[in-house]
XYZ file of C-alpha atoms in Angstrom:
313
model
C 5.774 -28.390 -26.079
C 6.525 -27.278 -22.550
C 4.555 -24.423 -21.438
C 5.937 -21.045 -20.343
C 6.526 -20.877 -16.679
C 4.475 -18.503 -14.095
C 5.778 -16.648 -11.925
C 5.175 -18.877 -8.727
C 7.018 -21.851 -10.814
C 10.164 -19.685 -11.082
C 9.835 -18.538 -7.427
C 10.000 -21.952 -6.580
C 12.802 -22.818 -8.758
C 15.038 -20.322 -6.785
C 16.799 -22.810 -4.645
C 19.940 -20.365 -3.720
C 19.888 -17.993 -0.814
C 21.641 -15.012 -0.798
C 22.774 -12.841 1.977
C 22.069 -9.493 1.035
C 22.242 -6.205 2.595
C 20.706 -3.004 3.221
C 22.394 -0.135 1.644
C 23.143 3.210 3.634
C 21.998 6.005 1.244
C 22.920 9.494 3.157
C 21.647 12.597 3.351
C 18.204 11.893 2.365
C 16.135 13.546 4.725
C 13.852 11.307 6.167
C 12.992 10.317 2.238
C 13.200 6.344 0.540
C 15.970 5.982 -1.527
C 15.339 3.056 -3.998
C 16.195 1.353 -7.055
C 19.870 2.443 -8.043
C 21.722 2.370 -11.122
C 25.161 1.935 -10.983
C 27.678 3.728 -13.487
C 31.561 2.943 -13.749
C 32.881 6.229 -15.490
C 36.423 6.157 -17.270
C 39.225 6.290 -14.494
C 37.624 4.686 -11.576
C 35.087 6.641 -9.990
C 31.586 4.155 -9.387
C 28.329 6.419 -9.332
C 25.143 5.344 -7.751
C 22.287 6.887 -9.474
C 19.161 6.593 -6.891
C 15.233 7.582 -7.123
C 14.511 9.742 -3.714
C 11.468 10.197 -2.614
C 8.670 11.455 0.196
C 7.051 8.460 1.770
C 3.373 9.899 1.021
C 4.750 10.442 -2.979
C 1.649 8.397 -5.252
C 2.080 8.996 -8.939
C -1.305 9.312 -9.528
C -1.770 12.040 -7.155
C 0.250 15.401 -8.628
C 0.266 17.697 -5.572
C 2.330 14.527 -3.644
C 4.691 13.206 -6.315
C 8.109 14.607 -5.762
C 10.798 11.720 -6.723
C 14.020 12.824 -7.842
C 17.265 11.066 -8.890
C 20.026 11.978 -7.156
C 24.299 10.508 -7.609
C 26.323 8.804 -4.850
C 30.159 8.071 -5.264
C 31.696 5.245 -3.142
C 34.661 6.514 -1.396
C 36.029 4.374 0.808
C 33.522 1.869 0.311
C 30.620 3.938 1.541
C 28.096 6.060 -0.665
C 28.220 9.615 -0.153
C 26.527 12.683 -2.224
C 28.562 13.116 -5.524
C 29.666 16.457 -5.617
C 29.008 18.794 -8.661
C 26.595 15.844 -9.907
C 23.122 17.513 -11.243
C 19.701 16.608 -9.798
C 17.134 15.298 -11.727
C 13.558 16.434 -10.592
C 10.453 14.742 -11.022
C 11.909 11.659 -12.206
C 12.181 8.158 -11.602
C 13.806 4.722 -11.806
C 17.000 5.816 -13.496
C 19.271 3.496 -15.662
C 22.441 4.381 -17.756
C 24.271 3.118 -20.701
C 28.126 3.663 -22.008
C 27.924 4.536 -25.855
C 29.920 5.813 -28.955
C 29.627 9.142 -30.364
C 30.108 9.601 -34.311
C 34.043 9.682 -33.696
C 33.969 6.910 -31.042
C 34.393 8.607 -28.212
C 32.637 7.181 -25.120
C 29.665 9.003 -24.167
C 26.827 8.092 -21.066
C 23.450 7.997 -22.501
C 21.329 7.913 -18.973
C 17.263 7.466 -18.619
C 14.688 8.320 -16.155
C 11.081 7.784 -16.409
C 8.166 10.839 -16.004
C 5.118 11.502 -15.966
C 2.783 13.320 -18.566
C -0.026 15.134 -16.143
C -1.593 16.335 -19.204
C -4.629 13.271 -18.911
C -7.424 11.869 -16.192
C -4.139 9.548 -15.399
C -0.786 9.998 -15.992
C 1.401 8.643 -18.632
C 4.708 7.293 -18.652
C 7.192 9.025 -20.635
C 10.792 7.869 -20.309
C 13.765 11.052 -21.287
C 17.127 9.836 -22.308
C 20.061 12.479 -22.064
C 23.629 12.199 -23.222
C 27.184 13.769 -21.616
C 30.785 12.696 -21.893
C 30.536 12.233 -17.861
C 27.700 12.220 -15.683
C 28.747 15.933 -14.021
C 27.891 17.250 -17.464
C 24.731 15.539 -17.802
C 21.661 18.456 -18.446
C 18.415 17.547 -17.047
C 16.456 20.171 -19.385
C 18.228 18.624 -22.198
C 16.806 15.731 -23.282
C 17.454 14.237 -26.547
C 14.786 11.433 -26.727
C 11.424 11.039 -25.309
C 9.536 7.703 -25.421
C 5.642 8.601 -24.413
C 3.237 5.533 -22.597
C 6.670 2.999 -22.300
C 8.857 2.077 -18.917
C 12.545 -0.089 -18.350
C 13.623 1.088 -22.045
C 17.563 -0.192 -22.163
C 20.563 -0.043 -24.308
C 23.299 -1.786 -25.035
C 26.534 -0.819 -27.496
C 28.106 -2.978 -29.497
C 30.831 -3.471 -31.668
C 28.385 -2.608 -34.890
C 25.200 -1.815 -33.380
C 23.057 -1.134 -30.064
C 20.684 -3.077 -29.006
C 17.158 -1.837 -27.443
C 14.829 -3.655 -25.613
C 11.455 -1.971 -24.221
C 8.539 -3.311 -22.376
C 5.541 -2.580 -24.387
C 2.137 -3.360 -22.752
C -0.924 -4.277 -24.525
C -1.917 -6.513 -27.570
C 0.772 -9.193 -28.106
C 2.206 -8.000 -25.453
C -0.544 -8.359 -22.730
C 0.076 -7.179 -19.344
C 4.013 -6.730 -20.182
C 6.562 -8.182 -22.510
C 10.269 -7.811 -23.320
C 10.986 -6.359 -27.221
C 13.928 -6.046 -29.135
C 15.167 -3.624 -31.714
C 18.726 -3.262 -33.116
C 19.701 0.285 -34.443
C 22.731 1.513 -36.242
C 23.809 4.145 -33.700
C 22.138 5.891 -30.608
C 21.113 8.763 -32.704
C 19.256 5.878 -35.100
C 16.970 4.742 -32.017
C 13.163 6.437 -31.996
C 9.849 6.024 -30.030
C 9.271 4.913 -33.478
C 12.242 2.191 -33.712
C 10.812 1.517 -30.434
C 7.406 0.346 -30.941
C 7.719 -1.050 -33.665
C 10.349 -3.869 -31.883
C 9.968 -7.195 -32.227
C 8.084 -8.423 -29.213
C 9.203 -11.909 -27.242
C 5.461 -13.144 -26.598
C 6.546 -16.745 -24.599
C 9.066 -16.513 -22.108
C 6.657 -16.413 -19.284
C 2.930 -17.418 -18.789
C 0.246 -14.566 -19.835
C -0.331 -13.573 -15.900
C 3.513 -12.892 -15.710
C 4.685 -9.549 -16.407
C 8.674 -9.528 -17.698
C 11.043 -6.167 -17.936
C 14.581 -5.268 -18.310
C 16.897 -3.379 -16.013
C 20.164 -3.580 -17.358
C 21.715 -5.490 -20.661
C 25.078 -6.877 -21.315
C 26.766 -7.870 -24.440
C 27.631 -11.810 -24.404
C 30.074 -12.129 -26.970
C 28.650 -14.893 -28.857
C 25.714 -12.466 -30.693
C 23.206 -12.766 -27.795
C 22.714 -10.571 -25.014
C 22.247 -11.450 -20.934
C 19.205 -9.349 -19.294
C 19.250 -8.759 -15.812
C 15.476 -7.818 -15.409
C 12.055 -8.619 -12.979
C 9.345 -11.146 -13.257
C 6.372 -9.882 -11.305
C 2.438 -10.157 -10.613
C -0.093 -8.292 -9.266
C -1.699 -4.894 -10.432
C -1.604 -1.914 -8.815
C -4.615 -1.807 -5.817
C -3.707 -5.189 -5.284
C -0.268 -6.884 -3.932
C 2.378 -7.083 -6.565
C 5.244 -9.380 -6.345
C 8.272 -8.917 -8.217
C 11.369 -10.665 -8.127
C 15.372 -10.263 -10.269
C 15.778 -12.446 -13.182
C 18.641 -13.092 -15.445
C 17.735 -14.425 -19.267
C 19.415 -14.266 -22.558
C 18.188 -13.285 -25.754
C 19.234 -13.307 -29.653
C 18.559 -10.160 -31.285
C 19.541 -11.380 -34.718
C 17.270 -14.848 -34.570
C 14.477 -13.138 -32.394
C 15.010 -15.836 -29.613
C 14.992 -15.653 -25.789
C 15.328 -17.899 -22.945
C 13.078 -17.774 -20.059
C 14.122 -16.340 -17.374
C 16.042 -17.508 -14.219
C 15.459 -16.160 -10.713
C 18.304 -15.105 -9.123
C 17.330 -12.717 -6.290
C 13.782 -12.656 -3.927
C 12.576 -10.542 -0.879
C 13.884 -13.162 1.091
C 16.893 -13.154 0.503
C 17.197 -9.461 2.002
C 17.235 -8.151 5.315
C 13.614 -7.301 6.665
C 13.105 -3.767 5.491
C 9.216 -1.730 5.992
C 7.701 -1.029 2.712
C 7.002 1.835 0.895
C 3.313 0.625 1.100
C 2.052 -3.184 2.645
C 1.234 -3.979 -0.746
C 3.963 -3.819 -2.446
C 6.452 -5.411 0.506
C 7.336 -8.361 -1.452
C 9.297 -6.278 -4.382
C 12.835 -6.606 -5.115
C 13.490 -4.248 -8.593
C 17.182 -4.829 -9.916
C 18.917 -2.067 -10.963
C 22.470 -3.079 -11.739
C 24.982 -6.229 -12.075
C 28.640 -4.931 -10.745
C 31.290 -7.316 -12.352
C 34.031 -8.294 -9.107
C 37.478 -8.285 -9.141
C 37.153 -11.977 -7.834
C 34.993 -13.361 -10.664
C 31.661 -12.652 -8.500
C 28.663 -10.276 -8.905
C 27.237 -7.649 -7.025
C 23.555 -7.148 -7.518
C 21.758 -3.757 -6.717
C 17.826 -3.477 -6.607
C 15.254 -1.306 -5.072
C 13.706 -3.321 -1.770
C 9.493 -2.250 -1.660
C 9.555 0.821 -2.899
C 11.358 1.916 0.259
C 15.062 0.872 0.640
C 18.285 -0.076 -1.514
C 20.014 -3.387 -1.158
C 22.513 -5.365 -2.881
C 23.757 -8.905 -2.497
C 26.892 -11.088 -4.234
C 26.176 -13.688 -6.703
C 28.708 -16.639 -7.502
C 27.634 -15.962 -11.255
C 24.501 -15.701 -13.456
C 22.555 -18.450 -14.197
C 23.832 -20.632 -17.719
C-alpha cells in the first residue's frame, strides 16, 4: 500500500506555473486585505467578501486584534466598496454558501470565524448567518455557532448538504478533513459537526489538510478546493491550494492535488516573515471560457488570484 503523501511530495508534484496577480482591494486604509470569498448573487452582481486588518493585529493579543470582513462588487472589472453591504467586526476568514429555505427559495448562508477571549488563549468559534442577499445579512444575528473548529463548509444539494469541518486532535492529529451529510441547513449542529466522519489518510501525519470552498460533482462526490500546509505557529508555516474529491456516501477521498504555490504569485511582503510562504484559497470562479479563476489570501497580507485551465482529474 502506497503511503500518504507529505506535503513537500505534493509541492514537488506541482509541475504547472501559473501567472497570478495581485488584487487591488480599495479603500482600506493602510490595512491587509486577505483571503476573499467570492459570492455570485441572483442577477449578476459578484461580491468579494475580504478579512481587513491592522498590520500589528495578533489573535492572541486582544487589545491589537481588530479584523473585520468587509464586501467588494466588481464593476467594471475592478473591486470597489459594496454599497449598503454590512460590516462584520471582529471576524475573520469569511466563506459563503447558496442554500434552500423550507419553500426552496435560495438563501446565502455566510461564515466567519471569532474568537472566544473568555480563556488563557483564545478559542475559535466559527458564526454562520443566513439572508436572502448579502445586503440583508445581520452580523448580531447569528444562527449557528461552532466553538474550538475553523474552514467549516457547505454545500446544497439536490436532497441534502454536505458539511465538511477540520477537526484537530485524536484521529484527527494536527488537522483533518470530516464529512457529515444533513437533511437541511437547519439539520446541521456543532453536534452534527463533531461527530463527522473524519478522512484520517489523505496526507502524511505532519500534513495538516482544510477546506475552503466545496462543489457538487454530479456523480455523488464532491470537489474541495482547500490547503495543505506545515508548520505551527512560532515557527514558519507553509501552506499551499489543493483541489481533491471526496464521497460522502462511501466515506472516501482522494488525496489532494496542488494546484496553486507562493510562487506562482507576484512577490508580495508578508503579514509576518514567517508566514511568507502562504497562499490560503478562498474561492474557484467558473469562466465563461471553460477556465477557472482562483482567489486566495497571499501571507497574511495581500489578495491574489490566478486562471486555471481546469482542476486536476
Amino acid at each position: 500500500m502506497t503511503p500518504p503523501p507529505s506535503y513537500h511530495e505534493l509541492i514537488a508534484a506541482h509541475e504547472a506555473r501559473l501567472s497570478g496577480r495581485l488584487e487591488d482591494i480599495p479603500g482600506t486604509e493602510g490595512r491587509f486585505a486577505y483571503n476573499p470569498c467570492l459570492i455570485a448573487e441572483p442577477g449578476g452582481r459578484t461580491l468579494l467578501a475580504v478579512r481587513v486588518e491592522s498590520p500589528g493585529s495578533y489573535w492572541r493579543d486582544r487589545t491589537s486584534w481588530d479584523p473585520e470582513v468587509r464586501f467588494y462588487e466588481r464593476v467594471a472589472g475592478r473591486w470597489e466598496p459594496a454599497a449598503g453591504t454590512p460590516v462584520f467586526p471582529a471576524a475573520e476568514d469569511p466563506f459563503a454558501a447558496w442554500t434552500r429555505d423550507a419553500d426552496g427559495r435560495p438563501r446565502l448562508v455566510f461564515g466567519v470565524v471569532t474568537l472566544d477571549f473568555g480563556g488563557a488563549v483564545p478559542v475559535a468559534v466559527t458564526r454562520f448567518f443566513a439572508a436572502p442577499d448579502v445586503k440583508s445579512l445581520d452580523p448580531e444575528a447569528a444562527f449557528l455557532e461552532v466553538p474550538g473548529m475553523k474552514d467549516i463548509r457547505l454545500l446544497q444539494r439536490a436532497q441534502d448538504v454536505v458539511v465538511c469541518g477540520r477537526p484537530q486532535g485524536g484521529r484527527a492529529g494536527i488537522g483533518r478533513i470530516s464529512v457529515a451529510i444533513a437533511g437541511s441547513v437547519e439539520a446541521v449542529t456543532a453536534e452534527l459537526i463533531s461527530a463527522a466522519h473524519v478522512f484520517v489518510d489523505q496526507v502524511e501525519p505532519g500534513t495538516k489538510l482544510g477546506a475552503n470552498e466545496l462543489f457538487d460533482l454530479g456523480d455523488g462526490t464532491v470537489g474541495v478546493l482547500g490547503h495543505v500546509a506545515i508548520g505551527e505557529e512560532g515557527s514558519t508555516q507553509r501552506y499551499a491550494a489543493a483541489w481533491w474529491t471526496l464521497d460522502p456516501l462511501r466515506r472516501t477521498a482522494t488525496a489532494p492535488v496542488v494546484i496553486a504555490t507562493r510562487a506562482d504569485f507576484p512577490a508580495a511582503p508578508a503579514k509576518f516573515p514567517a508566514i511568507a510562504d502562504v497562499v490560503f484559497p478562498g474561492a474557484l470562479e467558473h469562466l465563461p471560457d471553460g477556465r477557472l479563476r482562483l482567489y486566495c489570501g497571499l501571507g497574511d497580507a495581500r489578495t491574489g488570484s490566478a486562471i486555471l485551465p481546469r482542476v486536476p482529474g
